[in-house]
Amino acid sequence: MKPGALAYFRADSVPQAVDLLLEGGMDAKVLAGGQSLVPMLNLRMVAAERLVDISAVPTLKAWSADSKEVRIGACITHEQIQLGEIADPSNGLMQKVAAAIAYQAVRNRGTIGGSLALADPSADWVTTTAALGATIEWQGPDGPGSSPAEEFIVAAYTTQLGVSDLLTGIRIPRLDPDAKWGTYKICRKTGEFAHAMAMVIRAPKASRAFLGATDGAPIRLPHTEQVIGSLRGWQAAQAKVLTEAMDADLSATGRELTDVRIWQSRTCLLRSVQMSFGVEAIEPESI
Ligand SMILES: Cc1cc2nc3c(=O)[nH]c(=O)nc-3n(C[C@H](O)[C@H](O)[C@H](O)COP(=O)(O)OP(=O)(O)OC[C@H]3O[C@@H](n4cnc5c(N)ncnc54)[C@H](O)[C@@H]3O)c2cc1C
């Protein structure tokens, strides 16, 4: 199938893109890498009368770095991150995540901003930016806005962005050089969206742990983070304590995951913690 008739506009700057979006109102859509939007238009799952292509806006394709953080423009592609073309604030976590998104063809064009704006709960950047304590920035008719990544997504496919807002960039604080991370996702086959995902960062000052690919925003696990922070190495006996902490954190959120999803999330969490200690495999009986 092909999409309905559309007007195509190519923006040269962020203000021009916002004006074009405002003019088009509810019928205008941002086009970034097109890897999600174009199939959805073709399948008529999304309707639009106007596309505002932002892929040539120089500031959205730029990145900058200082001693505290790295700022990534919304149109930086998964491939650029995968290839290490952007300064890395994450001790290698972002490069690892980018390399496991979809297939090379999707990574060539798909952008970090498009992924966050779409807010598919299974998308890798949704959980990664939350785990890294990133800040999402946007520009709209009412001026600039920003939000911590873990609050940016309010529900599946729903963010804090208004109809004519443009996600402009992501600010990611530099991880402590001694911080270790681990991440694991369960997909039916390589290149598919995840069914479950976990991301763990063990930093000297505070650890962070999130579950992704849930029913909505990534789920932060505060009690599990305390347990992770107290670990000095990996021992199989810790699996029980960690899964109990994760289960307690899940019930405290009131979010309802299926039994299968809970089991998958436990596996992802344990493998992530193991990975952060440099242990590759987990014995199934200890999960
Ligand atoms: C076969 C396949 C497998 C995939 N597997 C994975 C996977 O394993 N993990 C994963 O994370 N992703 C996966 N994806 C999604 C992929 O990462 C997309 O590239 C990404 O979700 C969308 O990025 P895009 O730049 O292509 O955005 P587009 O498709 O251009 O846009 C997506 C949506 O976001 C809006 N939008 C885009 N940019 C902005 C912006 N700057 N401001 C406001 N709104 C904006 C658009 O209007 C549209 O609604 C997969 C996609 C495909 C086709």
PDB file of C-alpha atoms and ligand atoms in Angstrom, residues 21 28-40 46 51 54 60 74-76 78 100-103 106-107 109-120 122-126 138 161 165-169 185 187 191-194 197, ligand 1:
ATOM      1  CA  LEU A  21       4.260  22.177  11.857  1.00  0.00           C
ATOM      2  CA  ALA A  28       1.316  17.743   9.947  1.00  0.00           C
ATOM      3  CA  LYS A  29       3.931  15.130  10.863  1.00  0.00           C
ATOM      4  CA  VAL A  30       7.671  15.404  11.377  1.00  0.00           C
ATOM      5  CA  LEU A  31       9.689  13.183   9.048  1.00  0.00           C
ATOM      6  CA  ALA A  32      13.126  12.273  10.446  1.00  0.00           C
ATOM      7  CA  GLY A  33      14.625   8.942   9.310  1.00  0.00           C
ATOM      8  CA  GLY A  34      11.217   7.730   8.117  1.00  0.00           C
ATOM      9  CA  GLN A  35      11.924   4.187   9.335  1.00  0.00           C
ATOM     10  CA  SER A  36       8.773   4.043  11.465  1.00  0.00           C
ATOM     11  CA  LEU A  37       6.670   6.837   9.987  1.00  0.00           C
ATOM     12  CA  VAL A  38       6.828   5.779   6.325  1.00  0.00           C
ATOM     13  CA  PRO A  39       5.680   2.173   6.950  1.00  0.00           C
ATOM     14  CA  MET A  40       2.891   3.511   9.185  1.00  0.00           C
ATOM     15  CA  VAL A  46      -1.161   7.099  10.518  1.00  0.00           C
ATOM     16  CA  LEU A  51       5.271  16.033   6.073  1.00  0.00           C
ATOM     17  CA  ILE A  54      13.879  17.725   9.330  1.00  0.00           C
ATOM     18  CA  LEU A  60      19.675  18.623  14.513  1.00  0.00           C
ATOM     19  CA  ALA A  74      17.720  14.691  17.344  1.00  0.00           C
ATOM     20  CA  CYS A  75      18.731  13.615  13.809  1.00  0.00           C
ATOM     21  CA  ILE A  76      21.875  11.745  14.811  1.00  0.00           C
ATOM     22  CA  HIS A  78      21.672   4.919  15.258  1.00  0.00           C
ATOM     23  CA  ALA A 100      21.540  -4.044  18.463  1.00  0.00           C
ATOM     24  CA  ILE A 101      18.743  -1.856  17.062  1.00  0.00           C
ATOM     25  CA  ALA A 102      16.883  -3.442  14.143  1.00  0.00           C
ATOM     26  CA  TYR A 103      18.982  -4.084  11.017  1.00  0.00           C
ATOM     27  CA  VAL A 106      17.181   0.813   9.639  1.00  0.00           C
ATOM     28  CA  ARG A 107      20.201   1.996  11.638  1.00  0.00           C
ATOM     29  CA  ARG A 109      18.565   6.280   8.583  1.00  0.00           C
ATOM     30  CA  GLY A 110      16.692   5.868  11.878  1.00  0.00           C
ATOM     31  CA  THR A 111      17.384   8.662  14.368  1.00  0.00           C
ATOM     32  CA  ILE A 112      17.591   8.826  18.138  1.00  0.00           C
ATOM     33  CA  GLY A 113      15.106  11.731  18.151  1.00  0.00           C
ATOM     34  CA  GLY A 114      12.613   9.841  15.983  1.00  0.00           C
ATOM     35  CA  SER A 115      12.822   6.856  18.257  1.00  0.00           C
ATOM     36  CA  LEU A 116      12.172   8.939  21.389  1.00  0.00           C
ATOM     37  CA  ALA A 117       9.390  11.005  19.785  1.00  0.00           C
ATOM     38  CA  LEU A 118       7.603   7.863  18.635  1.00  0.00           C
ATOM     39  CA  ALA A 119       7.827   6.468  22.196  1.00  0.00           C
ATOM     40  CA  ASP A 120       7.390   2.815  21.380  1.00  0.00           C
ATOM     41  CA  SER A 122      10.152  -1.423  23.276  1.00  0.00           C
ATOM     42  CA  ALA A 123      12.473   1.104  21.640  1.00  0.00           C
ATOM     43  CA  ASP A 124      16.027   0.882  22.904  1.00  0.00           C
ATOM     44  CA  TRP A 125      16.710   4.624  23.313  1.00  0.00           C
ATOM     45  CA  VAL A 126      13.609   5.047  25.461  1.00  0.00           C
ATOM     46  CA  TRP A 138      12.360  20.345  22.392  1.00  0.00           C
ATOM     47  CA  LEU A 161       5.604  16.876  23.114  1.00  0.00           C
ATOM     48  CA  ASP A 165       6.738  20.618  19.113  1.00  0.00           C
ATOM     49  CA  LEU A 166       9.996  19.392  17.653  1.00  0.00           C
ATOM     50  CA  LEU A 167      12.344  17.227  19.685  1.00  0.00           C
ATOM     51  CA  THR A 168      15.701  18.942  19.164  1.00  0.00           C
ATOM     52  CA  GLY A 169      18.281  17.078  21.221  1.00  0.00           C
ATOM     53  CA  LYS A 185      16.934  -7.695  25.845  1.00  0.00           C
ATOM     54  CA  CYS A 187      13.721 -10.568  21.063  1.00  0.00           C
ATOM     55  CA  GLY A 191      16.325  -7.097  14.459  1.00  0.00           C
ATOM     56  CA  GLU A 192      12.940  -7.383  16.115  1.00  0.00           C
ATOM     57  CA  PHE A 193      11.662  -5.100  18.830  1.00  0.00           C
ATOM     58  CA  ALA A 194      12.290  -6.454  22.328  1.00  0.00           C
ATOM     59  CA  MET A 197      14.649  -5.408  28.399  1.00  0.00           C
TER      60      MET A 197
HETATM   61  C1  LIG B   1      12.090  -3.523  10.854  1.00  0.00           C
HETATM   62  C2  LIG B   1      12.294  -2.534  11.971  1.00  0.00           C
HETATM   63  C3  LIG B   1      12.865  -2.979  13.153  1.00  0.00           C
HETATM   64  C4  LIG B   1      13.079  -2.074  14.201  1.00  0.00           C
HETATM   65  N1  LIG B   1      13.652  -2.527  15.350  1.00  0.00           N
HETATM   66  C5  LIG B   1      13.939  -1.657  16.339  1.00  0.00           C
HETATM   67  C6  LIG B   1      14.588  -2.081  17.523  1.00  0.00           C
HETATM   68  O1  LIG B   1      14.971  -3.235  17.688  1.00  0.00           O
HETATM   69  N2  LIG B   1      14.801  -1.166  18.494  1.00  0.00           N
HETATM   70  C7  LIG B   1      14.436   0.145  18.355  1.00  0.00           C
HETATM   71  O2  LIG B   1      14.660   0.939  19.255  1.00  0.00           O
HETATM   72  N3  LIG B   1      13.829   0.576  17.229  1.00  0.00           N
HETATM   73  C8  LIG B   1      13.584  -0.284  16.238  1.00  0.00           C
HETATM   74  N4  LIG B   1      12.971   0.176  15.083  1.00  0.00           N
HETATM   75  C9  LIG B   1      12.574   1.596  14.984  1.00  0.00           C
HETATM   76  C10 LIG B   1      13.718   2.421  14.413  1.00  0.00           C
HETATM   77  O3  LIG B   1      14.689   2.596  15.414  1.00  0.00           O
HETATM   78  C11 LIG B   1      13.234   3.806  13.937  1.00  0.00           C
HETATM   79  O4  LIG B   1      14.278   4.382  13.257  1.00  0.00           O
HETATM   80  C12 LIG B   1      12.826   4.797  14.985  1.00  0.00           C
HETATM   81  O5  LIG B   1      11.868   4.337  15.854  1.00  0.00           O
HETATM   82  C13 LIG B   1      12.214   6.045  14.366  1.00  0.00           C
HETATM   83  O6  LIG B   1      13.215   6.877  13.982  1.00  0.00           O
HETATM   84  P1  LIG B   1      13.102   7.672  12.606  1.00  0.00           P
HETATM   85  O7  LIG B   1      14.192   8.680  12.631  1.00  0.00           O
HETATM   86  O8  LIG B   1      13.075   6.707  11.483  1.00  0.00           O
HETATM   87  O9  LIG B   1      11.716   8.430  12.796  1.00  0.00           O
HETATM   88  P2  LIG B   1      10.482   8.609  11.793  1.00  0.00           P
HETATM   89  O10 LIG B   1      10.018   7.288  11.310  1.00  0.00           O
HETATM   90  O11 LIG B   1      10.807   9.624  10.772  1.00  0.00           O
HETATM   91  O12 LIG B   1       9.430   9.229  12.808  1.00  0.00           O
HETATM   92  C14 LIG B   1       8.874   8.449  13.847  1.00  0.00           C
HETATM   93  C15 LIG B   1       7.821   9.286  14.586  1.00  0.00           C
HETATM   94  O13 LIG B   1       8.439  10.290  15.372  1.00  0.00           O
HETATM   95  C16 LIG B   1       8.078  11.598  14.910  1.00  0.00           C
HETATM   96  N5  LIG B   1       9.329  12.375  14.935  1.00  0.00           N
HETATM   97  C17 LIG B   1      10.502  12.019  14.366  1.00  0.00           C
HETATM   98  N6  LIG B   1      11.461  12.888  14.709  1.00  0.00           N
HETATM   99  C18 LIG B   1      10.892  13.816  15.491  1.00  0.00           C
HETATM  100  C19 LIG B   1      11.362  14.975  16.162  1.00  0.00           C
HETATM  101  N7  LIG B   1      12.658  15.354  16.094  1.00  0.00           N
HETATM  102  N8  LIG B   1      10.486  15.717  16.880  1.00  0.00           N
HETATM  103  C20 LIG B   1       9.189  15.352  16.967  1.00  0.00           C
HETATM  104  N9  LIG B   1       8.670  14.254  16.373  1.00  0.00           N
HETATM  105  C21 LIG B   1       9.513  13.495  15.643  1.00  0.00           C
HETATM  106  C22 LIG B   1       7.494  11.406  13.521  1.00  0.00           C
HETATM  107  O14 LIG B   1       6.537  12.390  13.214  1.00  0.00           O
HETATM  108  C23 LIG B   1       6.850  10.024  13.660  1.00  0.00           C
HETATM  109  O15 LIG B   1       5.620  10.118  14.313  1.00  0.00           O
HETATM  110  C24 LIG B   1      12.726  -0.707  14.034  1.00  0.00           C
HETATM  111  C25 LIG B   1      12.165  -0.258  12.839  1.00  0.00           C
HETATM  112  C26 LIG B   1      11.956  -1.160  11.795  1.00  0.00           C
HETATM  113  C27 LIG B   1      11.375  -0.656  10.518  1.00  0.00           C
END
